PDB file of C-alpha atoms in Angstrom:
ATOM      1  CA  MET D   1       5.193  -0.328 -18.388  1.00 83.00           C
ATOM      2  CA  ASN D   2       5.877  -3.452 -16.321  1.00 82.00           C
ATOM      3  CA  ILE D   3       8.955  -4.318 -18.370  1.00 87.00           C
ATOM      4  CA  ALA D   4      10.327  -0.813 -17.864  1.00 87.00           C
ATOM      5  CA  ILE D   5       9.782  -1.006 -14.102  1.00 83.00           C
ATOM      6  CA  LEU D   6      10.597  -4.639 -13.302  1.00 86.00           C
ATOM      7  CA  GLY D   7      12.727  -5.723 -16.241  1.00 87.00           C
ATOM      8  CA  THR D   8      12.168  -8.624 -18.616  1.00 86.00           C
ATOM      9  CA  GLN D   9      13.503 -11.327 -16.296  1.00 86.00           C
ATOM     10  CA  TYR D  10      11.262 -10.472 -13.317  1.00 82.00           C
ATOM     11  CA  THR D  11       8.211  -9.688 -15.448  1.00 83.00           C
ATOM     12  CA  SER D  12       8.365 -13.082 -17.168  1.00 86.00           C
ATOM     13  CA  ILE D  13       8.365 -15.046 -13.894  1.00 86.00           C
ATOM     14  CA  SER D  14       5.878 -12.860 -11.985  1.00 85.00           C
ATOM     15  CA  THR D  15       2.285 -14.082 -11.689  1.00 84.00           C
ATOM     16  CA  VAL D  16       0.783 -10.584 -11.517  1.00 83.00           C
ATOM     17  CA  PRO D  17       3.419  -8.104 -12.740  1.00 86.00           C
ATOM     18  CA  LEU D  18       1.074  -5.127 -12.317  1.00 84.00           C
ATOM     19  CA  LEU D  19       0.804  -5.845  -8.601  1.00 86.00           C
ATOM     20  CA  GLN D  20       4.568  -6.177  -8.304  1.00 86.00           C
ATOM     21  CA  SER D  21       4.990  -2.804 -10.026  1.00 87.00           C
ATOM     22  CA  VAL D  22       2.458  -1.100  -7.759  1.00 86.00           C
ATOM     23  CA  GLN D  23       4.204  -2.407  -4.643  1.00 83.00           C
ATOM     24  CA  LEU D  24       7.265  -0.369  -5.623  1.00 84.00           C
ATOM     25  CA  ILE D  25       5.400   2.984  -5.604  1.00 82.00           C
ATOM     26  CA  GLN D  26       6.440   5.426  -2.873  1.00 82.00           C
ATOM     27  CA  ILE D  27       5.309   9.044  -2.943  1.00 84.00           C
ATOM     28  CA  ALA D  28       6.780  11.470  -0.384  1.00 83.00           C
ATOM     29  CA  ASP D  29       7.549   8.646   2.078  1.00 79.00           C
ATOM     30  CA  PHE D  30       3.951   8.381   3.322  1.00 80.00           C
ATOM     31  CA  LEU D  31       1.855   7.264   0.336  1.00 81.00           C
ATOM     32  CA  GLU D  32       2.681   3.602   0.023  1.00 83.00           C
ATOM     33  CA  ARG D  33       0.948   0.226  -0.164  1.00 82.00           C
ATOM     34  CA  PHE D  34      -1.387   0.845  -3.085  1.00 86.00           C
ATOM     35  CA  ASP D  35      -1.612  -2.906  -3.730  1.00 86.00           C
ATOM     36  CA  ALA D  36      -4.911  -3.236  -1.846  1.00 88.00           C
ATOM     37  CA  LEU D  37      -6.437  -0.495  -3.979  1.00 90.00           C
ATOM     38  CA  VAL D  38      -5.208  -2.148  -7.174  1.00 88.00           C
ATOM     39  CA  ILE D  39      -6.657  -5.519  -6.155  1.00 91.00           C
ATOM     40  CA  LEU D  40      -9.959  -3.809  -5.315  1.00 94.00           C
ATOM     41  CA  LEU D  41      -9.977  -2.216  -8.776  1.00 93.00           C
ATOM     42  CA  LEU D  42      -9.181  -5.557 -10.417  1.00 91.00           C
ATOM     43  CA  TYR D  43     -12.083  -7.241  -8.617  1.00 95.00           C
ATOM     44  CA  ALA D  44     -14.394  -4.360  -9.541  1.00 97.00           C
ATOM     45  CA  GLY D  45     -13.390  -4.821 -13.172  1.00 96.00           C
ATOM     46  CA  ILE D  46     -14.056  -8.559 -12.975  1.00 96.00           C
ATOM     47  CA  PHE D  47     -17.469  -7.863 -11.428  1.00 97.00           C
ATOM     48  CA  VAL D  48     -18.401  -5.411 -14.195  1.00 98.00           C
ATOM     49  CA  LYS D  49     -17.214  -7.824 -16.876  1.00 97.00           C
ATOM     50  CA  ALA D  50     -19.190 -10.736 -15.386  1.00 96.00           C
ATOM     51  CA  ARG D  51     -22.258  -8.512 -15.041  1.00 96.00           C
ATOM     52  CA  LEU D  52     -22.080  -7.514 -18.709  1.00 97.00           C
ATOM     53  CA  TRP D  53     -21.623 -11.147 -19.816  1.00 96.00           C
ATOM     54  CA  PHE D  54     -24.643 -12.152 -17.731  1.00 96.00           C
ATOM     55  CA  GLN D  55     -26.763  -9.339 -19.135  1.00 97.00           C
ATOM     56  CA  ALA D  56     -25.727 -10.240 -22.681  1.00 97.00           C
ATOM     57  CA  ALA D  57     -26.628 -13.894 -22.067  1.00 96.00           C
ATOM     58  CA  VAL D  58     -30.055 -13.018 -20.655  1.00 97.00           C
ATOM     59  CA  LEU D  59     -30.888 -10.607 -23.448  1.00 97.00           C
ATOM     60  CA  GLY D  60     -29.492 -12.937 -26.103  1.00 96.00           C
ATOM     61  CA  PHE D  61     -31.499 -15.943 -24.941  1.00 96.00           C
ATOM     62  CA  GLY D  62     -34.568 -13.718 -24.667  1.00 96.00           C
ATOM     63  CA  GLU D  63     -34.190 -12.718 -28.307  1.00 96.00           C
ATOM     64  CA  LEU D  64     -33.287 -16.240 -29.417  1.00 96.00           C
ATOM     65  CA  PHE D  65     -36.297 -17.916 -27.815  1.00 95.00           C
ATOM     66  CA  ASN D  66     -38.605 -14.914 -28.274  1.00 96.00           C
ATOM     67  CA  LEU D  67     -39.336 -14.657 -24.525  1.00 95.00           C
ATOM     68  CA  ASN D  68     -39.429 -11.832 -22.044  1.00 96.00           C
ATOM     69  CA  TYR D  69     -35.873 -11.495 -20.717  1.00 94.00           C
ATOM     70  CA  LYS D  70     -37.120 -11.059 -17.121  1.00 95.00           C
ATOM     71  CA  LYS D  71     -38.280 -14.688 -17.075  1.00 94.00           C
ATOM     72  CA  LEU D  72     -34.761 -15.878 -17.963  1.00 95.00           C
ATOM     73  CA  ILE D  73     -32.810 -14.085 -15.230  1.00 95.00           C
ATOM     74  CA  LEU D  74     -33.214 -16.776 -12.561  1.00 96.00           C
ATOM     75  CA  PRO D  75     -32.654 -19.860 -14.785  1.00 94.00           C
ATOM     76  CA  ILE D  76     -29.554 -18.407 -16.425  1.00 95.00           C
ATOM     77  CA  GLY D  77     -28.256 -17.123 -13.087  1.00 94.00           C
ATOM     78  CA  ALA D  78     -28.734 -20.518 -11.438  1.00 94.00           C
ATOM     79  CA  SER D  79     -27.308 -22.553 -14.324  1.00 91.00           C
ATOM     80  CA  PRO D  80     -23.609 -22.371 -13.246  1.00 88.00           C
ATOM     81  CA  GLY D  81     -24.551 -23.680  -9.806  1.00 86.00           C
ATOM     82  CA  ILE D  82     -26.713 -26.434 -11.251  1.00 86.00           C
ATOM     83  CA  PHE D  83     -24.191 -27.542 -13.856  1.00 83.00           C
ATOM     84  CA  SER D  84     -21.369 -27.614 -11.304  1.00 82.00           C
ATOM     85  CA  PHE D  85     -23.011 -30.667  -9.721  1.00 81.00           C
ATOM     86  CA  VAL D  86     -23.441 -32.601 -12.979  1.00 77.00           C
ATOM     87  CA  PRO D  87     -21.016 -35.525 -12.926  1.00 72.00           C
ATOM     88  CA  ILE D  88     -18.568 -36.026 -15.766  1.00 67.00           C
ATOM     89  CA  CYS D  89     -18.379 -39.803 -15.276  1.00 60.00           C
ATOM     90  CA  ARG D  90     -18.486 -40.823 -18.924  1.00 60.00           C
ATOM     91  CA  LYS D  91     -16.540 -43.661 -20.393  1.00 59.00           C
ATOM     92  CA  GLY D  92     -12.955 -42.638 -20.906  1.00 54.00           C
ATOM     93  CA  TYR D  93     -12.753 -39.793 -18.385  1.00 55.00           C
ATOM     94  CA  PHE D  94     -12.330 -41.789 -15.179  1.00 52.00           C
TER      95      PHE D  94
END
């Protein structure tokens, strides 16, 4: 769809070709600027995907360690924040 609208040259250099295609939509000279709606839908999709990954991780670790999954929600939810402060200062990296 993006190649048909933008062409191969512009699609290959565009960062988000879907957004570029949506910016060209004009219906009856008053329905324009759907790019905010498309970005909102993209973020909603990212939220749903992250939510499903988190739920799968909690349920998977609950089954793996034979624990109630409700006890694992906070530790698994806090782990990205905790591990973001762990230094990577091993020999050879810096």
